[in-house]
PDB file of C-alpha atoms and ligand atoms in Angstrom:
ATOM      1  CA  MET A   1      12.370   4.209  25.002  1.00 53.00           C
ATOM      2  CA  SER A   2       8.541   5.125  24.501  1.00 58.00           C
ATOM      3  CA  SER A   3       6.087   3.171  25.293  1.00 79.00           C
ATOM      4  CA  MET A   4       3.986   4.060  22.299  1.00 91.00           C
ATOM      5  CA  LYS A   5       4.038   1.332  19.951  1.00 91.00           C
ATOM      6  CA  ASN A   6       5.603   2.191  16.228  1.00 95.00           C
ATOM      7  CA  VAL A   7       7.956   4.609  17.809  1.00 98.00           C
ATOM      8  CA  HIS A   8      10.911   3.940  19.382  1.00 97.00           C
ATOM      9  CA  VAL A   9      14.819   5.224  19.886  1.00 97.00           C
ATOM     10  CA  LEU A  10      17.424   3.225  17.759  1.00 97.00           C
ATOM     11  CA  PRO A  11      20.910   3.707  19.202  1.00 95.00           C
ATOM     12  CA  PHE A  12      23.293   3.052  16.179  1.00 96.00           C
ATOM     13  CA  PRO A  13      26.993   0.881  16.763  1.00 93.00           C
ATOM     14  CA  ILE A  14      29.293   3.152  15.874  1.00 96.00           C
ATOM     15  CA  PHE A  15      33.035   2.658  14.730  1.00 97.00           C
ATOM     16  CA  GLN A  16      35.097   5.042  16.370  1.00 97.00           C
ATOM     17  CA  ASP A  17      39.171   6.413  16.155  1.00 98.00           C
ATOM     18  CA  GLU A  18      41.400   8.356  15.964  1.00 98.00           C
ATOM     19  CA  ARG A  19      40.192   9.503  12.162  1.00 98.00           C
ATOM     20  CA  GLY A  20      36.792  10.319  13.873  1.00 97.00           C
ATOM     21  CA  CYS A  21      33.453   8.236  13.840  1.00 97.00           C
ATOM     22  CA  LEU A  22      31.400   5.909  11.040  1.00 98.00           C
ATOM     23  CA  ILE A  23      28.111   4.394  11.014  1.00 98.00           C
ATOM     24  CA  ALA A  24      27.002   2.034   8.686  1.00 98.00           C
ATOM     25  CA  LEU A  25      23.059   1.318   8.251  1.00 97.00           C
ATOM     26  CA  GLU A  26      21.874  -1.497   6.582  1.00 97.00           C
ATOM     27  CA  SER A  27      17.910  -2.375   5.584  1.00 97.00           C
ATOM     28  CA  ASN A  28      16.225  -5.308   7.756  1.00 97.00           C
ATOM     29  CA  LYS A  29      19.408  -4.966  10.334  1.00 95.00           C
ATOM     30  CA  SER A  30      19.781  -1.755  12.190  1.00 93.00           C
ATOM     31  CA  ILE A  31      17.330  -0.316  10.113  1.00 97.00           C
ATOM     32  CA  PRO A  32      13.886  -2.255  10.759  1.00 96.00           C
ATOM     33  CA  PHE A  33      12.848  -2.572   7.042  1.00 98.00           C
ATOM     34  CA  GLU A  34      13.815  -2.614   3.556  1.00 98.00           C
ATOM     35  CA  LEU A  35      14.772   0.987   2.909  1.00 97.00           C
ATOM     36  CA  LYS A  36      13.407   2.341  -0.607  1.00 98.00           C
ATOM     37  CA  ARG A  37      14.190   6.368  -0.362  1.00 98.00           C
ATOM     38  CA  ILE A  38      15.892   8.529   1.553  1.00 98.00           C
ATOM     39  CA  TYR A  39      15.472  12.354   2.140  1.00 98.00           C
ATOM     40  CA  TYR A  40      16.545  15.330   4.122  1.00 98.00           C
ATOM     41  CA  HIS A  41      15.816  18.718   5.343  1.00 97.00           C
ATOM     42  CA  PHE A  42      18.246  21.527   5.892  1.00 97.00           C
ATOM     43  CA  GLY A  43      18.360  25.433   5.303  1.00 97.00           C
ATOM     44  CA  ASN A  44      15.490  26.173   7.592  1.00 96.00           C
ATOM     45  CA  ILE A  45      16.550  29.775   8.362  1.00 95.00           C
ATOM     46  CA  ASP A  46      13.634  30.727  10.639  1.00 96.00           C
ATOM     47  CA  LYS A  47      13.354  26.801  11.698  1.00 97.00           C
ATOM     48  CA  LYS A  48       9.705  26.778  11.008  1.00 97.00           C
ATOM     49  CA  PRO A  49       8.334  23.262  12.140  1.00 98.00           C
ATOM     50  CA  ARG A  50       7.255  20.851   9.459  1.00 98.00           C
ATOM     51  CA  GLY A  51       5.795  17.404   9.429  1.00 98.00           C
ATOM     52  CA  PHE A  52       2.577  17.792  10.569  1.00 98.00           C
ATOM     53  CA  HIS A  53       0.803  14.241   9.206  1.00 98.00           C
ATOM     54  CA  ALA A  54       1.272  10.633   9.102  1.00 98.00           C
ATOM     55  CA  HIS A  55       1.661   7.598   6.794  1.00 98.00           C
ATOM     56  CA  LYS A  56      -0.896   4.888   6.329  1.00 97.00           C
ATOM     57  CA  GLN A  57       1.857   2.140   5.559  1.00 98.00           C
ATOM     58  CA  LEU A  58       5.290   3.973   5.509  1.00 98.00           C
ATOM     59  CA  HIS A  59       8.279   3.048   7.575  1.00 98.00           C
ATOM     60  CA  GLN A  60      10.798   5.632   8.484  1.00 98.00           C
ATOM     61  CA  VAL A  61      13.767   6.214  10.519  1.00 98.00           C
ATOM     62  CA  LEU A  62      15.015   9.995  11.436  1.00 98.00           C
ATOM     63  CA  ILE A  63      18.458  10.858  12.190  1.00 98.00           C
ATOM     64  CA  CYS A  64      19.769  14.592  13.201  1.00 98.00           C
ATOM     65  CA  LEU A  65      22.962  14.805  11.460  1.00 98.00           C
ATOM     66  CA  ASN A  66      23.635  18.371  12.352  1.00 98.00           C
ATOM     67  CA  GLY A  67      21.870  20.291  14.961  1.00 98.00           C
ATOM     68  CA  SER A  68      19.024  19.357  17.061  1.00 98.00           C
ATOM     69  CA  CYS A  69      15.296  18.600  16.093  1.00 98.00           C
ATOM     70  CA  LYS A  70      12.505  17.812  18.624  1.00 98.00           C
ATOM     71  CA  ILE A  71      10.035  15.067  17.013  1.00 98.00           C
ATOM     72  CA  LYS A  72       6.460  15.266  18.763  1.00 98.00           C
ATOM     73  CA  VAL A  73       4.387  12.379  18.093  1.00 98.00           C
ATOM     74  CA  ALA A  74       0.914  11.181  18.605  1.00 98.00           C
ATOM     75  CA  ASN A  75      -1.039   7.949  18.002  1.00 96.00           C
ATOM     76  CA  GLY A  76      -4.236   8.917  18.490  1.00 95.00           C
ATOM     77  CA  MET A  77      -4.822   7.850  22.245  1.00 95.00           C
ATOM     78  CA  GLU A  78      -1.068   9.377  23.468  1.00 96.00           C
ATOM     79  CA  LYS A  79       1.496  11.972  22.907  1.00 97.00           C
ATOM     80  CA  ASP A  80       5.300  11.832  23.384  1.00 97.00           C
ATOM     81  CA  GLU A  81       8.448  13.637  22.596  1.00 97.00           C
ATOM     82  CA  PHE A  82      11.927  12.908  21.019  1.00 98.00           C
ATOM     83  CA  ILE A  83      15.228  15.157  21.167  1.00 98.00           C
ATOM     84  CA  LEU A  84      17.467  14.013  18.089  1.00 98.00           C
ATOM     85  CA  ASP A  85      20.824  15.859  18.504  1.00 97.00           C
ATOM     86  CA  SER A  86      23.394  13.227  17.541  1.00 96.00           C
ATOM     87  CA  PRO A  87      23.865  11.174  14.445  1.00 97.00           C
ATOM     88  CA  MET A  88      24.615   8.267  16.781  1.00 97.00           C
ATOM     89  CA  LYS A  89      21.134   7.419  17.132  1.00 97.00           C
ATOM     90  CA  GLY A  90      17.518   7.210  15.016  1.00 98.00           C
ATOM     91  CA  LEU A  91      14.027   7.464  15.425  1.00 98.00           C
ATOM     92  CA  TYR A  92      11.759   4.770  14.286  1.00 98.00           C
ATOM     93  CA  ILE A  93       8.650   5.852  13.357  1.00 98.00           C
ATOM     94  CA  GLY A  94       6.078   3.264  12.083  1.00 98.00           C
ATOM     95  CA  PRO A  95       2.166   3.821  10.661  1.00 98.00           C
ATOM     96  CA  MET A  96      -0.298   5.814  11.623  1.00 97.00           C
ATOM     97  CA  ILE A  97       2.092   8.114  13.933  1.00 98.00           C
ATOM     98  CA  TRP A  98       1.250  11.527  13.613  1.00 98.00           C
ATOM     99  CA  ARG A  99       4.501  13.837  13.648  1.00 98.00           C
ATOM    100  CA  GLU A 100       5.859  17.335  14.480  1.00 98.00           C
ATOM    101  CA  ILE A 101       9.188  18.342  13.404  1.00 98.00           C
ATOM    102  CA  GLU A 102      10.687  21.840  15.602  1.00 98.00           C
ATOM    103  CA  TYR A 103      14.178  22.701  14.716  1.00 97.00           C
ATOM    104  CA  GLY A 104      16.664  23.805  17.310  1.00 97.00           C
ATOM    105  CA  THR A 105      19.277  25.055  15.104  1.00 96.00           C
ATOM    106  CA  ASN A 106      18.998  26.995  12.055  1.00 94.00           C
ATOM    107  CA  ASP A 107      21.862  24.777  10.496  1.00 97.00           C
ATOM    108  CA  SER A 108      19.961  21.206  11.519  1.00 97.00           C
ATOM    109  CA  VAL A 109      19.855  18.358   9.322  1.00 98.00           C
ATOM    110  CA  LEU A 110      17.192  15.979   9.488  1.00 98.00           C
ATOM    111  CA  LEU A 111      17.688  12.688   7.410  1.00 98.00           C
ATOM    112  CA  ALA A 112      14.852  10.217   6.508  1.00 98.00           C
ATOM    113  CA  LEU A 113      15.039   6.592   5.730  1.00 98.00           C
ATOM    114  CA  VAL A 114      11.812   5.215   4.228  1.00 98.00           C
ATOM    115  CA  SER A 115      10.179   2.093   3.224  1.00 98.00           C
ATOM    116  CA  ASP A 116       9.002   2.969  -0.084  1.00 98.00           C
ATOM    117  CA  TYR A 117       8.747   5.496  -3.065  1.00 98.00           C
ATOM    118  CA  TYR A 118       6.967   8.870  -2.436  1.00 98.00           C
ATOM    119  CA  ASP A 119       3.193   8.392  -2.883  1.00 98.00           C
ATOM    120  CA  GLU A 120       1.011  11.048  -1.761  1.00 98.00           C
ATOM    121  CA  SER A 121      -1.968   9.036  -1.236  1.00 98.00           C
ATOM    122  CA  ASP A 122      -0.547   7.337   1.890  1.00 98.00           C
ATOM    123  CA  TYR A 123      -0.216  10.381   3.894  1.00 98.00           C
ATOM    124  CA  ILE A 124      -2.750  11.760   6.505  1.00 98.00           C
ATOM    125  CA  ARG A 125      -2.445  15.678   6.258  1.00 98.00           C
ATOM    126  CA  ASP A 126      -5.539  16.519   8.772  1.00 98.00           C
ATOM    127  CA  TYR A 127      -5.249  16.033  12.208  1.00 98.00           C
ATOM    128  CA  GLU A 128      -8.697  15.246  12.611  1.00 98.00           C
ATOM    129  CA  LYS A 129      -8.882  12.773   9.946  1.00 98.00           C
ATOM    130  CA  PHE A 130      -5.357  11.063  11.648  1.00 98.00           C
ATOM    131  CA  LEU A 131      -7.784  10.809  15.157  1.00 97.00           C
ATOM    132  CA  ALA A 132     -10.837   9.600  13.316  1.00 97.00           C
ATOM    133  CA  ASN A 133      -8.595   6.864  11.290  1.00 96.00           C
ATOM    134  CA  CYS A 134      -6.762   5.873  14.462  1.00 96.00           C
ATOM    135  CA  LYS A 135     -10.605   5.150  16.238  1.00 95.00           C
ATOM    136  CA  LYS A 136     -11.658   3.260  13.286  1.00 94.00           C
ATOM    137  CA  LEU A 137      -8.558   0.887  13.722  1.00 92.00           C
ATOM    138  CA  ARG A 138      -9.217   0.816  17.416  1.00 90.00           C
ATOM    139  CA  ASP A 139     -12.932  -0.438  16.802  1.00 93.00           C
ATOM    140  CA  LYS A 140     -11.941  -2.941  14.577  1.00 87.00           C
ATOM    141  CA  VAL A 141      -9.866  -4.992  17.520  1.00 77.00           C
TER     142      VAL A 141
HETATM  143  P1  LIG B   1       6.489  18.163   2.771  1.00 65.08           P
HETATM  144  O1  LIG B   1       5.946  16.625   2.696  1.00 65.08           O
HETATM  145  O2  LIG B   1       5.750  18.859   2.561  1.00 65.08           O
HETATM  146  O3  LIG B   1       7.742  17.827   3.844  1.00 65.08           O
HETATM  147  P2  LIG B   1       7.418  17.595   5.278  1.00 65.08           P
HETATM  148  O4  LIG B   1       5.998  16.680   5.377  1.00 65.08           O
HETATM  149  O5  LIG B   1       8.350  16.408   5.325  1.00 65.08           O
HETATM  150  O6  LIG B   1       7.755  18.613   5.794  1.00 65.08           O
HETATM  151  O7  LIG B   1       7.008  17.673   1.347  1.00 65.08           O
HETATM  152  C1  LIG B   1       7.595  19.034   0.952  1.00 65.08           C
HETATM  153  C2  LIG B   1       7.561  18.742  -1.085  1.00 65.08           C
HETATM  154  O8  LIG B   1       8.207  18.066  -1.305  1.00 65.08           O
HETATM  155  C3  LIG B   1       6.219  18.715  -1.722  1.00 65.08           C
HETATM  156  O9  LIG B   1       5.983  18.843  -2.568  1.00 65.08           O
HETATM  157  C4  LIG B   1       6.337  16.888  -1.792  1.00 65.08           C
HETATM  158  C5  LIG B   1       7.592  16.473  -2.031  1.00 65.08           C
HETATM  159  N1  LIG B   1       8.643  15.635  -2.040  1.00 65.08           N
HETATM  160  C6  LIG B   1       9.048  14.666  -2.814  1.00 65.08           C
HETATM  161  O10 LIG B   1       9.045  15.200  -3.952  1.00 65.08           O
HETATM  162  N2  LIG B   1       9.027  13.873  -2.268  1.00 65.08           N
HETATM  163  C7  LIG B   1       9.470  13.048  -0.824  1.00 65.08           C
HETATM  164  O11 LIG B   1       9.695  11.907  -1.355  1.00 65.08           O
HETATM  165  C8  LIG B   1       9.262  14.003  -0.479  1.00 65.08           C
HETATM  166  C9  LIG B   1       9.281  13.577   1.352  1.00 65.08           C
HETATM  167  C10 LIG B   1       8.870  15.444  -0.322  1.00 65.08           C
END
């Protein structure tokens, strides 16, 4: 588990039998927030990286349903990275975490479970601005 506040791996309970596997995820239980939106990335033939942003308020769980993805995270002080290569785990990313996503295979499918509706004003897409906001928050406490 990462020591970084607001980022951690969620191992999911799995129901497995001769028919395969089933994972069920519920708001405020296996997913540590109330779910309002899902989206997914797929069809990234050239494996171009995505992300390059942080959210002011949003909570997310990322799950790689097929292929693999490397998720690089930063909180303004530390950096960490996680490989998602199985639908049996998710990566929780809370507010004020910069994330960059690299795709291991061009058939990777990355599912995001999200705590709120799409709102561009919740995004910080400039890394220097992100670092400045992190510093402001640190100076407040
Ligand atoms: P973008 O934020 O660039 O994706 P990412 O940062 O995950 O790589 O989003 C690409 C486009 O999709 C952009 O025009 C905004 C739109 N979009 C929505 O309309 N709703 C959503 O929930 C998301 C995540 C993106």
